[in-house]
Short mmCIF file of C-alpha atoms in Angstrom, two decimals:
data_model
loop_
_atom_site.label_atom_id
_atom_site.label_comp_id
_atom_site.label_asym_id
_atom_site.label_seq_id
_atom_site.Cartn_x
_atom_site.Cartn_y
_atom_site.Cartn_z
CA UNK A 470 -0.24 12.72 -31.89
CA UNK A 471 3.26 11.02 -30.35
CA UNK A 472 6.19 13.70 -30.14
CA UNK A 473 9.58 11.54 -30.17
CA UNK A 474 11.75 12.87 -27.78
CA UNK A 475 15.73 12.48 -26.99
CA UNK A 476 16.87 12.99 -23.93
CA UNK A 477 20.07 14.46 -22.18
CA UNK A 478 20.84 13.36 -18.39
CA UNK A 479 20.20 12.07 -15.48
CA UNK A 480 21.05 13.97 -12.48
CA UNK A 481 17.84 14.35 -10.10
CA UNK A 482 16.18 16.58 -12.36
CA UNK A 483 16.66 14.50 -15.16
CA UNK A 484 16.22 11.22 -13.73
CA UNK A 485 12.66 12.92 -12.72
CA UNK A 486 11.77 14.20 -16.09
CA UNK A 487 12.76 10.48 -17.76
CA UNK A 488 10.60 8.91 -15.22
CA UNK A 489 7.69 11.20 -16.10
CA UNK A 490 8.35 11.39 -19.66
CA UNK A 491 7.51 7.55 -19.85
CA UNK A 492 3.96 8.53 -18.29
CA UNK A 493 3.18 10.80 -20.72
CA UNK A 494 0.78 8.80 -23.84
CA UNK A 495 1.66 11.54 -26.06
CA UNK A 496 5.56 11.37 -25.77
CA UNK A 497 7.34 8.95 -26.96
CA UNK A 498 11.69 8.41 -25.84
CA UNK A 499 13.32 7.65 -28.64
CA UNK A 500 16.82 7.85 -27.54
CA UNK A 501 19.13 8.97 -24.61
CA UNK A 502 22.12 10.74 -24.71
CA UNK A 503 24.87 10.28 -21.41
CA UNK A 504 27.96 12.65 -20.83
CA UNK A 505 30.30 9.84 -18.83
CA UNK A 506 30.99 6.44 -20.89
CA UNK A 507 30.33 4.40 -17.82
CA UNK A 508 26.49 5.39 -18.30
CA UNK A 509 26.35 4.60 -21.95
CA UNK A 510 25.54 1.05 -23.23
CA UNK A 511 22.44 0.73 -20.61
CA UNK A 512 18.87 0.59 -20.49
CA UNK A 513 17.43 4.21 -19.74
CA UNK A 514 15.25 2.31 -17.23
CA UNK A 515 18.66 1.66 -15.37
CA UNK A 516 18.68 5.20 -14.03
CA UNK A 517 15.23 5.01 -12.53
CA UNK A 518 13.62 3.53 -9.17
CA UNK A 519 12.42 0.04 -9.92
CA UNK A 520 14.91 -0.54 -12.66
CA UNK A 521 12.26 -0.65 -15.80
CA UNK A 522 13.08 -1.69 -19.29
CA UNK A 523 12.41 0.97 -21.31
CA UNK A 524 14.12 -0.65 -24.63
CA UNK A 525 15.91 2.71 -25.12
CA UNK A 526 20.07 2.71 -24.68
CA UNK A 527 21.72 5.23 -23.70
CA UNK A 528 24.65 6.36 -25.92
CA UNK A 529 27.07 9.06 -25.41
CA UNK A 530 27.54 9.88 -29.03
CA UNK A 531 25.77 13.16 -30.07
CA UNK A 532 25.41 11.62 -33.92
CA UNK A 533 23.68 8.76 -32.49
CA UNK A 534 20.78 10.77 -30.84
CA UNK A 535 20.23 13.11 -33.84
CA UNK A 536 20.81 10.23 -36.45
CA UNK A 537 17.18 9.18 -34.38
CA UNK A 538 15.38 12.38 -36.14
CA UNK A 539 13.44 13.48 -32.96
CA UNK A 540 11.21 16.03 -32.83
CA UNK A 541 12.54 17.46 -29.65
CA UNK A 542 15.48 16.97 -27.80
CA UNK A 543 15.27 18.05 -23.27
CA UNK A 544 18.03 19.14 -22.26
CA UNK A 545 18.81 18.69 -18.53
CA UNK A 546 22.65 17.73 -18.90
CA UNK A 547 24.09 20.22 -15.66
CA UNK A 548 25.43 23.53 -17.08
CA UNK A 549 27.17 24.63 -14.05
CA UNK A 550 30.73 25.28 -15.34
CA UNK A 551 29.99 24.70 -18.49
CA UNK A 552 27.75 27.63 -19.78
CA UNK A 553 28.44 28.10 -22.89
CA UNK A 554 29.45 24.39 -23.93
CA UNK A 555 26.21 23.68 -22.82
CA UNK A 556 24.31 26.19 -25.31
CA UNK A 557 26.97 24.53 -27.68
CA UNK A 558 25.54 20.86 -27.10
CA UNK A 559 22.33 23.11 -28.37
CA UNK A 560 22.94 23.99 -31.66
CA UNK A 561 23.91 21.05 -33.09
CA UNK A 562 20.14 19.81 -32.72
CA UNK A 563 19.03 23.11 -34.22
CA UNK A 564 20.67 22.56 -37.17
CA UNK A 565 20.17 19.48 -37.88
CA UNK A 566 15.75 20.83 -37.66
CA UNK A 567 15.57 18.83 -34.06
CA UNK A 568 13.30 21.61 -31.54
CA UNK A 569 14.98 21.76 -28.32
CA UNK A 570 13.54 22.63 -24.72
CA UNK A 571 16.04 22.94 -22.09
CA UNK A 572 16.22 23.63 -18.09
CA UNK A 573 19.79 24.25 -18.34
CA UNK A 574 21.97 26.33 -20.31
CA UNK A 575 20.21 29.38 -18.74
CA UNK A 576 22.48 32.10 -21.30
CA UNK A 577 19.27 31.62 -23.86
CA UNK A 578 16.58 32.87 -21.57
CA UNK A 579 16.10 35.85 -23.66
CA UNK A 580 17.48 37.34 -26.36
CA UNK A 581 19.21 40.60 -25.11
CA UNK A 582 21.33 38.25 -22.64
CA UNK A 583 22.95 35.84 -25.18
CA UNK A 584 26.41 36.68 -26.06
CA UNK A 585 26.32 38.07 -29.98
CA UNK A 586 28.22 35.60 -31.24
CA UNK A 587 26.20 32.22 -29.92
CA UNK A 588 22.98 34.69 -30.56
CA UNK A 589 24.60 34.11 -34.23
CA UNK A 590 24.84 31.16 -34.04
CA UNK A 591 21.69 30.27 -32.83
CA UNK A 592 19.95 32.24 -35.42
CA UNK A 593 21.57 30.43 -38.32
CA UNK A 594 20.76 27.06 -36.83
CA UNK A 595 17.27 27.70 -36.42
CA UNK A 596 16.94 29.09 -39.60
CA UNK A 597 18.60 26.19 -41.48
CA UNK A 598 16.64 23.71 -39.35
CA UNK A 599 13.47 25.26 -39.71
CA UNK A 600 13.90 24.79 -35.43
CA UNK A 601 13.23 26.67 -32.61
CA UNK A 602 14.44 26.63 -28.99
CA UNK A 603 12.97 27.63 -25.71
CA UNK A 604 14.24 27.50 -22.48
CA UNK A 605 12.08 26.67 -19.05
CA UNK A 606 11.21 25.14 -16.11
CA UNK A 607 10.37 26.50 -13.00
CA UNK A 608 12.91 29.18 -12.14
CA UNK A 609 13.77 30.43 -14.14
CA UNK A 610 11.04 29.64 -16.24
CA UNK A 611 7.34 29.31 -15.78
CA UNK A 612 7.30 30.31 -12.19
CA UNK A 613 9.14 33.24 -12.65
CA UNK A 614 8.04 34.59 -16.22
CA UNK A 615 5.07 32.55 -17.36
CA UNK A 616 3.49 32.35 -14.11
CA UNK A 617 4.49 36.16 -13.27
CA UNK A 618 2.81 37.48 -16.96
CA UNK A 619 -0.16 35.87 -16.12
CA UNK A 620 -0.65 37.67 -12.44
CA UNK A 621 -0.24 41.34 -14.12
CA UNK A 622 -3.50 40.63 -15.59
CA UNK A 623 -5.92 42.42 -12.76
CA UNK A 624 -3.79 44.92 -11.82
CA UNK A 625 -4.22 48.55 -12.61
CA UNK A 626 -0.93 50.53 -11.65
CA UNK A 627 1.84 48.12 -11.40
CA UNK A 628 4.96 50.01 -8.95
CA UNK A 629 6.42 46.70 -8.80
CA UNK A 630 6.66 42.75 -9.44
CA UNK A 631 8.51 40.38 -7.03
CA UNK A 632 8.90 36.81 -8.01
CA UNK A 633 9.98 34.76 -4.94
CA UNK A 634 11.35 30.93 -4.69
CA UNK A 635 10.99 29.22 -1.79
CA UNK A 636 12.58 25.51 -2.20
CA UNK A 637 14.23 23.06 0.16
CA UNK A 638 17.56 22.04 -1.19
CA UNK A 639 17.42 18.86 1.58
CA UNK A 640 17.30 16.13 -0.99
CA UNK A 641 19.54 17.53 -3.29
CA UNK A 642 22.29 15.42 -4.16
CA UNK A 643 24.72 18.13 -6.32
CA UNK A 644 27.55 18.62 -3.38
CA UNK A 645 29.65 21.35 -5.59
CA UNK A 646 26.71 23.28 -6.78
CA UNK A 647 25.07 23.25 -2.91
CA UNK A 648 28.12 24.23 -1.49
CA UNK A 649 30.41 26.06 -4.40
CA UNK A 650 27.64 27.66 -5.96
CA UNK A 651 24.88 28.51 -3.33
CA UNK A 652 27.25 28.31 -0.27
CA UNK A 653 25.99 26.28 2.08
CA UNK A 654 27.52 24.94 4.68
CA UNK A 655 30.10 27.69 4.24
CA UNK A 656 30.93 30.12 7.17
CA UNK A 657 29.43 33.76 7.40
CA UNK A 658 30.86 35.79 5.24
CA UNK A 659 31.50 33.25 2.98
CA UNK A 660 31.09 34.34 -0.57
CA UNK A 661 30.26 31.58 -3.03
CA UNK A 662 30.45 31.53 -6.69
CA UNK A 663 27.13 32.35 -7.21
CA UNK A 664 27.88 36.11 -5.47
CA UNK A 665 30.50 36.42 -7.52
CA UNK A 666 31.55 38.03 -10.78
CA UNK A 667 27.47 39.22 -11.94
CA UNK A 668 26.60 35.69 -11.50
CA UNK A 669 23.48 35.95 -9.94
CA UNK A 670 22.71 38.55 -12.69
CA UNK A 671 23.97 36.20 -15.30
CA UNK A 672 21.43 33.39 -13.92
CA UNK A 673 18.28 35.65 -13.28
CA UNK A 674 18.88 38.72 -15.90
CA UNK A 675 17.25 36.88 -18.86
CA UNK A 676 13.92 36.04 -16.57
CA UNK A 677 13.54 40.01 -14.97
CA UNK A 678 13.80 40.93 -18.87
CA UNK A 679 11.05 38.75 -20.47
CA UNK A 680 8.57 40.24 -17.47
CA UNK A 681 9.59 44.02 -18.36
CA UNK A 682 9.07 43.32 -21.53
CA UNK A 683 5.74 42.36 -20.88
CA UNK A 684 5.30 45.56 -18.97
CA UNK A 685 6.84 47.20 -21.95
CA UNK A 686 9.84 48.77 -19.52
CA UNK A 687 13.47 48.67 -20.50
CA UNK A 688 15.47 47.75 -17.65
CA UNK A 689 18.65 50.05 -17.39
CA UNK A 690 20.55 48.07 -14.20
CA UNK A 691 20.63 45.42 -11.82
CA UNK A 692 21.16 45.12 -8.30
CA UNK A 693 22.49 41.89 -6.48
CA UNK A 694 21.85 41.11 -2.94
CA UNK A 695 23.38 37.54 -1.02
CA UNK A 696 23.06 36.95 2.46
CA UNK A 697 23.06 33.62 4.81
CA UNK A 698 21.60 32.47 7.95
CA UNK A 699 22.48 29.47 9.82
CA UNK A 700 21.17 27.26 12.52
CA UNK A 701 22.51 25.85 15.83
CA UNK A 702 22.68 22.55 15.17
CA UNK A 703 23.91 19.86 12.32
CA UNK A 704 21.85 19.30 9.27
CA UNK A 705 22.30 16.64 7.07
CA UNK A 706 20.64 17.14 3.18
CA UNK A 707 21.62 13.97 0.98
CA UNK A 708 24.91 16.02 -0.51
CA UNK A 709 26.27 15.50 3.25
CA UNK A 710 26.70 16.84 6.58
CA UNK A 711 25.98 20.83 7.10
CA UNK A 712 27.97 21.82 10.34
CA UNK A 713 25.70 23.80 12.87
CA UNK A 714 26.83 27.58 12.45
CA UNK A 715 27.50 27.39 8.51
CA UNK A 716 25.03 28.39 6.00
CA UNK A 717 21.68 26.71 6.31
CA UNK A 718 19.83 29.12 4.55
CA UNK A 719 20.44 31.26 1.39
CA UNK A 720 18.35 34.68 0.53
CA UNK A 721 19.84 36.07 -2.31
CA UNK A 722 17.57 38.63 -5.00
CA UNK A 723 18.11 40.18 -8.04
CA UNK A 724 16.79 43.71 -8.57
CA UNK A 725 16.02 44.73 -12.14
CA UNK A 726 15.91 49.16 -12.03
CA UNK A 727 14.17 51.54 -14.29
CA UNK A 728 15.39 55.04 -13.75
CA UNK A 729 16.83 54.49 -10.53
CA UNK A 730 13.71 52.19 -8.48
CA UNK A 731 12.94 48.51 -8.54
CA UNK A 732 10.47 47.35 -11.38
CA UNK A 733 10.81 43.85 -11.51
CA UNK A 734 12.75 41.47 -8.70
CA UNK A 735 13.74 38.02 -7.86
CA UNK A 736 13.71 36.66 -4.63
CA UNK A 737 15.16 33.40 -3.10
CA UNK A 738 14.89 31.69 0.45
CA UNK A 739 16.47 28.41 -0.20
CA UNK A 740 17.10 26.51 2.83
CA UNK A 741 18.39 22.89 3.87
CA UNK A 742 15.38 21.79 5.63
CA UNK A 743 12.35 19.14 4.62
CA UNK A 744 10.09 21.56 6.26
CA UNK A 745 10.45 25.25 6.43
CA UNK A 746 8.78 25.90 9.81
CA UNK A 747 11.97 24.16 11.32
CA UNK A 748 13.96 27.79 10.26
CA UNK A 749 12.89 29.69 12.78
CA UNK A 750 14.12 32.87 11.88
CA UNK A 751 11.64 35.57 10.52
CA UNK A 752 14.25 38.04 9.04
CA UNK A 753 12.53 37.09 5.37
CA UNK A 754 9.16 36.81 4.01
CA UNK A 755 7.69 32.96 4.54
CA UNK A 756 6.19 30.82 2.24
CA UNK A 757 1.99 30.05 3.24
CA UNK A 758 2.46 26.16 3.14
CA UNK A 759 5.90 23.57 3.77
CA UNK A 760 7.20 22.44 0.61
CA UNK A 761 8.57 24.54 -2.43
CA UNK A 762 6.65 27.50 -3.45
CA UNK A 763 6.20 30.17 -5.80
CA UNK A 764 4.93 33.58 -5.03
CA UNK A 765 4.32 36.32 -7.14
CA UNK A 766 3.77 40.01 -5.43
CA UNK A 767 2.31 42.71 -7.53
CA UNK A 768 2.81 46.45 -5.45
CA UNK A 769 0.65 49.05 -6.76
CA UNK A 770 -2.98 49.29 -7.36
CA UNK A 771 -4.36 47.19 -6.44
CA UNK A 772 -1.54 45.36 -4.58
CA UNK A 773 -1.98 42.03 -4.56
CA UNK A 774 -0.06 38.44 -3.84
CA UNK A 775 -0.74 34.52 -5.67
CA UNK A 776 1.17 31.77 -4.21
CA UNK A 777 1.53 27.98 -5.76
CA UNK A 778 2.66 25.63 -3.61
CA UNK A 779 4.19 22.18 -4.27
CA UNK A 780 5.56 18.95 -1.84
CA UNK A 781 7.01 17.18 -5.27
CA UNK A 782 10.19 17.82 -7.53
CA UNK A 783 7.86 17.07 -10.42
CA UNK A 784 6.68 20.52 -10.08
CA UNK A 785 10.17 21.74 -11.98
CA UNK A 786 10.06 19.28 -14.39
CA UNK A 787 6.76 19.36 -15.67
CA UNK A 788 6.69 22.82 -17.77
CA UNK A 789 9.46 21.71 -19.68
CA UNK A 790 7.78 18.67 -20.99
CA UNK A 791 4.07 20.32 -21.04
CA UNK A 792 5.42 22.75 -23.63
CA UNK A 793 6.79 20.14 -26.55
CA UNK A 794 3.69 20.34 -28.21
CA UNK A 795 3.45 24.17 -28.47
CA UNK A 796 7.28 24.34 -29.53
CA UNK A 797 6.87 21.58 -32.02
CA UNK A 798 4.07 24.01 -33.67
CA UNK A 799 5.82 27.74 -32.95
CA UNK A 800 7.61 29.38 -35.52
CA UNK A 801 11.30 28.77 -36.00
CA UNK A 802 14.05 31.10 -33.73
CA UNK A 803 14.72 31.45 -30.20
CA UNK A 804 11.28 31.75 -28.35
CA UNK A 805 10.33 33.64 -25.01
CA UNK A 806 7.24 32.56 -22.81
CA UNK A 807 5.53 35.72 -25.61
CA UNK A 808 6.15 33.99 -28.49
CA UNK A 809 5.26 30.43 -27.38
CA UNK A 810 1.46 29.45 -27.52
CA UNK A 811 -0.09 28.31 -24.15
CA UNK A 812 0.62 25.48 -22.59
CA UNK A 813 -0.78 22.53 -20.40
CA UNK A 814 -0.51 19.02 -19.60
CA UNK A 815 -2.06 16.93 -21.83
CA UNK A 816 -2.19 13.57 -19.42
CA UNK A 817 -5.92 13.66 -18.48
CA UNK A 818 -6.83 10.40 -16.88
CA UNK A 819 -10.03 10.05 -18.72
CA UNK A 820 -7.95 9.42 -21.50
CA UNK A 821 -6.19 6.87 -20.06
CA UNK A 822 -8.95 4.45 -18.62
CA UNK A 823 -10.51 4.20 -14.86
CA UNK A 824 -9.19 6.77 -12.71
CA UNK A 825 -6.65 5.35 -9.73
#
């Protein structure tokens, strides 16, 4: 079976999920929606490495997309700033009975997080569309909730659950989110938008709730740390120059609390560098292999650790587009990684011919 699929943008993410999305034998693009008018009018293949045709043209005209009757729409337009627009862009689709995935437009991670109103909103949309709409990725996402479920499974007494990202940021193009939001290249002390005003809480929240409430534990507060480290010595990512002595390095976490202690907890160490080792610092817990990583810590009995380990952006990109098929068949409503069925790619080369 072909699922026809519109998509929204093409920042690196994006242009990484369009590029895989035309691998896929079970997906089909049917149409492309742009935010600026100077990307609309072109050949989706425009936006990609090699310039392909793809026969699909971009448009940035919501109506157009829909009028295509999809069966899911991915949304990876950037949300940064833009929040609740973003979950705005959503409901249009649901309503009109179009499933949507997204990476962005984090507010509809989980239920208790969304704002009542939009939660309203959403509700009606989904209902009237017969639609449903599930938000993913890696983190958050399937790294952090999916992937995090799944390692509870031999453990006995569980004190604690720590969900850590380790990720280069060194080909990242996104200047104002690397440097507004994160803060890097930004002096110590610096305090960037993401440690600001329950941001980081705002971001993370929804993911530390779907794992409690597979641990059936109400969270009751959270806990925001953000710190920086910095090298001696001028990096240069692809958003520009870092100055030696600025922030090179981000470690920020997110403690969810049940009567008073630490349940569940995020973790980041997000740095500027194509390999870790370069950071030479050991002031925070290291990822086994170069390359972005995930790594789940259960503290208890038994305590135990998993890590998955990854040298390609596709690794973000590829839950959101594994899980169409489940979301095309899950009930109607907003969906957490509970009420979704399991997931897996579906691109097995013995389908496709001789292997490579």
């Amino acid at each position: 079976m072909k699922y026809r699929v519109v998509h929204c943008g093409t920042g690196y993410v994006g242009k990484i999920a369009l590029r895989l999305m035309l691998q896929q034998p079970h997906l089909e693009l049917v149409g492309h929606h742009v935010h600026s008018p100077e990307k609309a009018g072109k050949d989706t293949g425009e936006f990609l490495d090699g310039n392909p045709t793809t026969g699909v043209i971009t448009t940035n005209n919501w109506d157009a997309v829909i009028a295509r009757k999809p069966d899911v729409l991915t949304y990876f337009f950037d949300s940064v700033r833009r929040e609740r627009e973003a979950i705005e862009d959503l409901i249009q689709f649901l309503e009109a009975g179009i499933n949507v995935v997204c990476l962005s437009a984090w507010g509809v991670g989980h239920r208790k997080t969304v704002p009542p109103d939009l939660m309203a909103r959403i509700d009606a949309a989904c209902k009237k569309g017969n639609s449903s709409l599930f938000f993913n990725g890696c983190d958050p996402g399937w790294a952090t909730s999916d992937l995090a479920i799944a390692a509870l499974a031999p453990a006995n007494r569980i004190d604690c659950i720590r969900m850590i990202e380790f990720a280069s940021f060194a080909n990242y193009t996104a200047e104002y989110a690397s440097r507004e939001y994160f803060g890097f290249g930004k002096p110590p002390g610096f305090k960037p938008i993401l440690a600001q005003g329950g941001l980081i809480e705002e971001m993370w929240s929804p993911t530390l709730h779907r794992v409690a409430d597979a641990l059936g534990v109400e969270l009751d507060e959270f806990r925001a740390v953000y710190e920086t480290d910095s090298v001696d010595y001028d990096i240069n990512p692809a958003f520009g120059k870092v100055e030696a002595g600025t922030a090179s390095v981000v470690h920020f976490e997110l403690q969810g609390l049940c009567k008073g202690r630490p349940v569940v907890v995020l973790e980041h160490l997000d740095h500027l560098f194509k390999d870790v080792g370069e950071y030479k610092n050991n002031k925070w817990t290291r990822p086994g292999t170069p390359g972005t990583s995930y790594r789940i810590e259960v503290e208890g009995s038994p305590s135990y650790a998993l890590e998955v380990h990854s040298h390609s952006s596709d690794f973000n990109v590829t839950p959101v587009l594994n899980c169409i098929p489940s979301l095309v068949a899950a009930p109607p409503g907003l969906l957490g990684p509970l009420d979704l069925p399991r997931y897996w790619s579906r691109n097995v080369t013995a389908k496709l011919g001789p292997w490579p």
